[in-house]
Structure formats: C-alpha cells, structure tokens
Tab-separated table of N, CA, C and O and ligand atoms in Angstrom:
chain	number	residue	atom	x	y	z
A	1	UNK	N	76.434	124.402	177.847
A	1	UNK	CA	75.707	123.117	178.075
A	1	UNK	C	76.042	122.727	176.744
A	1	UNK	O	75.507	123.336	175.753
A	2	UNK	N	77.014	121.654	175.790
A	2	UNK	CA	77.222	121.128	175.014
A	2	UNK	C	75.829	120.084	174.598
A	2	UNK	O	75.655	119.383	175.196
A	3	UNK	N	75.424	119.942	173.194
A	3	UNK	CA	74.333	119.118	172.978
A	3	UNK	C	75.278	117.924	172.610
A	3	UNK	O	76.489	118.041	172.064
A	4	UNK	N	74.768	116.675	173.009
A	4	UNK	CA	75.283	115.421	172.609
A	4	UNK	C	74.837	115.379	171.321
A	4	UNK	O	73.625	114.641	171.166
A	5	UNK	N	76.037	115.194	170.621
A	5	UNK	CA	75.530	114.541	169.162
A	5	UNK	C	76.385	113.030	168.789
A	5	UNK	O	77.245	112.831	169.003
A	6	UNK	N	75.131	112.340	168.602
A	6	UNK	CA	75.752	111.094	168.342
A	6	UNK	C	76.600	110.770	167.333
A	6	UNK	O	76.238	111.554	166.123
A	7	UNK	N	77.721	110.180	167.356
A	7	UNK	CA	78.702	110.038	166.202
A	7	UNK	C	78.398	108.764	165.259
A	7	UNK	O	78.956	108.703	164.224
A	8	UNK	N	77.354	107.916	165.880
A	8	UNK	CA	76.908	106.715	165.001
A	8	UNK	C	75.689	107.174	164.170
A	8	UNK	O	74.834	107.400	165.118
A	9	UNK	N	75.502	106.897	162.894
A	9	UNK	CA	73.952	107.051	162.585
A	9	UNK	C	72.910	106.196	163.024
A	9	UNK	O	73.461	104.831	163.457
A	10	UNK	N	71.898	106.516	163.136
A	10	UNK	CA	70.815	105.530	163.727
A	10	UNK	C	70.681	104.442	162.635
A	10	UNK	O	70.077	104.657	161.623
A	11	UNK	N	70.668	103.466	163.276
A	11	UNK	CA	69.869	102.531	161.985
A	11	UNK	C	68.490	102.477	161.864
A	11	UNK	O	67.865	102.497	162.891
A	12	UNK	N	68.460	102.562	160.556
A	12	UNK	CA	66.768	102.359	160.309
A	12	UNK	C	65.897	101.065	160.479
A	12	UNK	O	66.865	100.391	159.570
A	13	UNK	N	64.920	101.177	160.963
A	13	UNK	CA	64.344	100.046	161.031
A	13	UNK	C	63.658	99.535	159.396
A	13	UNK	O	63.311	100.617	158.934
A	14	UNK	N	63.723	98.341	159.176
A	14	UNK	CA	63.174	97.863	157.626
A	14	UNK	C	61.689	98.358	157.920
A	14	UNK	O	60.718	97.945	158.982
A	15	UNK	N	61.426	98.987	156.931
A	15	UNK	CA	59.668	99.242	156.913
A	15	UNK	C	59.054	98.148	156.755
A	15	UNK	O	59.049	97.372	155.636
A	16	UNK	N	57.971	97.714	157.962
A	16	UNK	CA	57.195	96.539	157.453
A	16	UNK	C	55.827	97.071	157.281
A	16	UNK	O	55.275	98.043	157.591
A	17	UNK	N	55.238	96.230	156.292
A	17	UNK	CA	54.009	96.389	155.851
A	17	UNK	C	53.186	94.974	156.085
A	17	UNK	O	54.012	94.010	156.295
A	18	UNK	N	51.812	95.330	155.875
A	18	UNK	CA	51.226	93.879	156.088
A	18	UNK	C	50.562	93.409	154.795
A	18	UNK	O	49.952	94.160	154.449
A	19	UNK	N	50.519	92.299	154.980
A	19	UNK	CA	49.931	91.625	153.670
A	19	UNK	C	48.590	91.718	153.586
A	19	UNK	O	47.890	91.374	154.918
A	20	UNK	N	47.744	92.145	152.463
A	20	UNK	CA	46.307	92.488	153.076
A	20	UNK	C	45.612	91.217	152.748
A	20	UNK	O	44.327	91.336	153.152
A	21	UNK	N	46.140	89.989	152.551
A	21	UNK	CA	45.270	88.584	152.589
A	21	UNK	C	45.636	87.990	153.850
A	21	UNK	O	44.643	87.771	154.500
A	22	UNK	N	46.932	87.677	154.194
A	22	UNK	CA	47.172	86.841	155.475
A	22	UNK	C	47.481	87.769	156.231
A	22	UNK	O	47.735	87.080	157.386
A	23	UNK	N	47.665	88.816	156.274
A	23	UNK	CA	47.970	89.733	157.407
A	23	UNK	C	49.629	89.581	158.186
A	23	UNK	O	49.641	89.926	159.163
A	24	UNK	N	50.626	89.135	157.308
A	24	UNK	CA	51.536	88.576	157.334
A	24	UNK	C	52.592	89.999	157.628
A	24	UNK	O	52.447	90.602	156.732
A	25	UNK	N	53.228	90.263	158.577
A	25	UNK	CA	54.180	91.552	158.603
A	25	UNK	C	55.664	90.989	157.633
A	25	UNK	O	56.135	90.116	157.878
A	26	UNK	N	55.723	92.019	156.567
A	26	UNK	CA	56.805	91.927	156.063
A	26	UNK	C	57.419	92.785	155.357
A	26	UNK	O	56.992	94.226	155.402
A	27	UNK	N	58.985	92.882	155.273
A	27	UNK	CA	59.572	94.269	154.801
A	27	UNK	C	59.195	94.644	153.564
A	27	UNK	O	58.615	93.835	152.801
A	28	UNK	N	59.079	95.640	153.431
A	28	UNK	CA	58.598	96.481	152.126
A	28	UNK	C	59.256	95.991	151.009
A	28	UNK	O	58.602	95.841	150.016
A	29	UNK	N	60.749	95.821	151.236
A	29	UNK	CA	61.698	95.537	150.030
A	29	UNK	C	61.197	93.862	149.463
A	29	UNK	O	61.757	93.906	148.279
A	30	UNK	N	60.813	93.105	150.195
A	30	UNK	CA	60.136	91.880	149.566
A	30	UNK	C	58.812	91.834	149.306
A	30	UNK	O	58.187	90.581	148.880
A	31	UNK	N	58.109	93.010	149.556
A	31	UNK	CA	56.662	92.749	149.133
A	31	UNK	C	56.517	92.620	147.640
A	31	UNK	O	57.210	93.241	146.808
A	32	UNK	N	55.272	92.125	147.353
A	32	UNK	CA	54.812	91.819	146.093
A	32	UNK	C	53.716	93.064	145.889
A	32	UNK	O	53.020	92.989	146.703
A	33	UNK	N	53.645	93.721	145.210
A	33	UNK	CA	52.913	95.117	145.073
A	33	UNK	C	51.726	94.809	143.707
A	33	UNK	O	52.389	94.263	142.675
A	34	UNK	N	50.715	95.466	143.878
A	34	UNK	CA	49.760	95.529	143.139
A	34	UNK	C	49.216	96.867	143.011
A	34	UNK	O	48.841	97.281	144.114
A	35	UNK	N	49.182	97.297	142.127
A	35	UNK	CA	48.421	98.825	141.749
A	35	UNK	C	46.874	98.772	141.831
A	35	UNK	O	46.419	98.172	140.783
A	36	UNK	N	46.269	99.253	142.601
A	36	UNK	CA	44.782	99.124	142.775
A	36	UNK	C	43.978	100.241	142.228
A	36	UNK	O	44.949	101.540	141.666
A	37	UNK	N	43.172	100.344	142.150
A	37	UNK	CA	42.598	101.469	141.702
A	37	UNK	C	42.829	102.926	142.648
A	37	UNK	O	42.712	104.175	142.009
A	38	UNK	N	42.632	103.019	143.416
A	38	UNK	CA	43.058	104.248	144.627
A	38	UNK	C	44.698	103.879	145.287
A	38	UNK	O	45.024	104.958	145.523
A	39	UNK	N	45.279	102.768	145.477
A	39	UNK	CA	46.303	102.845	146.081
A	39	UNK	C	47.154	101.480	145.677
A	39	UNK	O	46.503	100.261	145.216
A	40	UNK	N	48.461	101.443	146.124
A	40	UNK	CA	49.038	100.168	145.681
A	40	UNK	C	49.000	99.299	146.993
A	40	UNK	O	48.834	99.594	148.020
A	41	UNK	N	48.653	97.910	146.419
A	41	UNK	CA	48.301	97.077	147.427
A	41	UNK	C	49.492	96.072	147.786
A	41	UNK	O	50.597	95.824	146.741
A	42	UNK	N	49.858	95.701	149.097
A	42	UNK	CA	50.937	94.966	149.167
A	42	UNK	C	50.752	93.646	149.746
A	42	UNK	O	49.612	93.202	150.698
A	43	UNK	N	51.559	92.246	149.263
A	43	UNK	CA	51.006	91.143	149.521
A	43	UNK	C	52.539	90.730	149.699
A	43	UNK	O	53.787	90.798	149.672
A	44	UNK	N	52.453	89.586	150.836
A	44	UNK	CA	53.846	88.861	151.123
A	44	UNK	C	54.324	88.146	150.129
A	44	UNK	O	55.465	87.617	150.293
A	45	UNK	N	53.641	87.515	149.088
A	45	UNK	CA	54.360	86.666	147.926
A	45	UNK	C	53.139	86.725	146.895
A	45	UNK	O	51.873	87.171	147.020
A	46	UNK	N	53.434	85.855	146.137
A	46	UNK	CA	52.709	85.964	144.430
A	46	UNK	C	51.491	84.995	144.926
A	46	UNK	O	50.308	85.168	144.424
A	47	UNK	N	51.431	84.028	145.854
A	47	UNK	CA	50.117	83.297	146.210
A	47	UNK	C	49.002	84.187	146.367
A	47	UNK	O	47.821	84.167	146.334
A	48	UNK	N	49.255	84.977	147.617
A	48	UNK	CA	48.569	86.114	148.056
A	48	UNK	C	48.158	87.089	146.710
A	48	UNK	O	46.943	87.385	146.984
A	49	UNK	N	48.929	87.351	146.112
A	49	UNK	CA	48.865	88.512	145.258
A	49	UNK	C	47.750	87.807	143.790
A	49	UNK	O	46.682	88.381	143.734
A	50	UNK	N	47.893	86.611	143.918
A	50	UNK	CA	46.943	85.638	143.327
A	50	UNK	C	45.589	85.570	143.850
A	50	UNK	O	44.718	86.089	142.931
A	51	UNK	N	45.602	85.485	145.078
A	51	UNK	CA	44.298	85.521	145.845
A	51	UNK	C	43.652	86.625	145.768
A	51	UNK	O	42.464	86.928	145.641
A	52	UNK	N	44.562	87.906	145.857
A	52	UNK	CA	43.717	89.266	145.907
A	52	UNK	C	43.310	89.504	144.433
A	52	UNK	O	42.234	89.998	144.499
A	53	UNK	N	43.998	89.102	143.396
A	53	UNK	CA	43.475	89.236	141.899
A	53	UNK	C	42.196	88.787	141.758
A	53	UNK	O	41.223	89.115	141.293
A	54	UNK	N	42.374	87.187	142.153
A	54	UNK	CA	41.213	86.452	141.754
A	54	UNK	C	39.822	86.862	142.934
A	54	UNK	O	38.798	87.169	142.215
A	55	UNK	N	40.396	87.521	144.114
A	55	UNK	CA	38.986	88.171	145.072
A	55	UNK	C	38.468	89.369	144.146
A	55	UNK	O	37.319	89.787	144.059
A	56	UNK	N	39.381	90.540	143.358
A	56	UNK	CA	39.053	91.651	142.775
A	56	UNK	C	38.021	91.436	141.699
A	56	UNK	O	37.286	92.271	141.230
A	57	UNK	N	38.240	90.092	141.138
A	57	UNK	CA	37.544	89.896	140.165
A	57	UNK	C	35.838	89.431	140.172
A	57	UNK	O	34.930	89.768	139.548
A	58	UNK	N	35.712	88.961	141.301
A	58	UNK	CA	34.327	88.579	141.719
A	58	UNK	C	33.652	89.814	142.291
A	58	UNK	O	34.231	90.905	142.447
A	59	UNK	N	32.344	89.566	142.312
A	59	UNK	CA	31.191	90.677	142.472
A	59	UNK	C	31.140	90.750	143.751
A	59	UNK	O	30.646	91.761	144.234
A	60	UNK	N	31.783	89.857	144.572
A	60	UNK	CA	31.496	90.052	146.006
A	60	UNK	C	32.590	89.867	146.777
A	60	UNK	O	33.426	89.073	147.009
A	61	UNK	N	33.178	90.903	147.082
A	61	UNK	CA	34.721	91.186	147.422
A	61	UNK	C	34.682	90.349	149.052
A	61	UNK	O	35.687	89.963	149.539
A	62	UNK	N	33.526	90.680	149.666
A	62	UNK	CA	33.431	89.960	150.773
A	62	UNK	C	33.605	88.524	151.037
A	62	UNK	O	34.055	87.744	152.242
A	63	UNK	N	33.773	87.890	149.815
A	63	UNK	CA	33.986	86.273	149.792
A	63	UNK	C	35.322	86.018	150.008
A	63	UNK	O	36.100	84.947	150.296
A	64	UNK	N	36.171	87.157	149.960
A	64	UNK	CA	38.073	87.129	150.175
A	64	UNK	C	37.990	86.473	151.709
A	64	UNK	O	37.709	86.931	152.697
B	1	ZN	ZN1	50.330	86.975	152.334
C-alpha cells in the first residue's frame, strides 16, 4: 500500500494573536508589539498600544 502524498503544499493559516486591550484577534504580521518585562505584548494598533503604555505607568494596573 502506497502512502498518499499530497502534491500541493498545505496553506498555512496566518497566526492569529489577540490584542491585550480590546481582545480583537489580528494576524501577527499586522500587530503592534511592545516588549514588556517578561514577554512581548501584542496589540491591534497604536491606540491600544498607547492605552497599554498608559496603564503600565500607573500604580494600579487593574484600572485598565
Ligand atoms: Zn486592540
């Protein structure tokens, strides 16, 4: 018995990531990134990035 080998490459799904502020799913290629103390944060756009930056400057992150 022969193995069926697909002759067409399987299309790869664009990696979807979730904006940490508004929770919108966006392709990783269009995300705005910010390097945090532990890992890289992802945002749908500069607006959410700015909001995250403002939040991290406050002493009460729960205000986000
Ligand atoms: Zn967002």
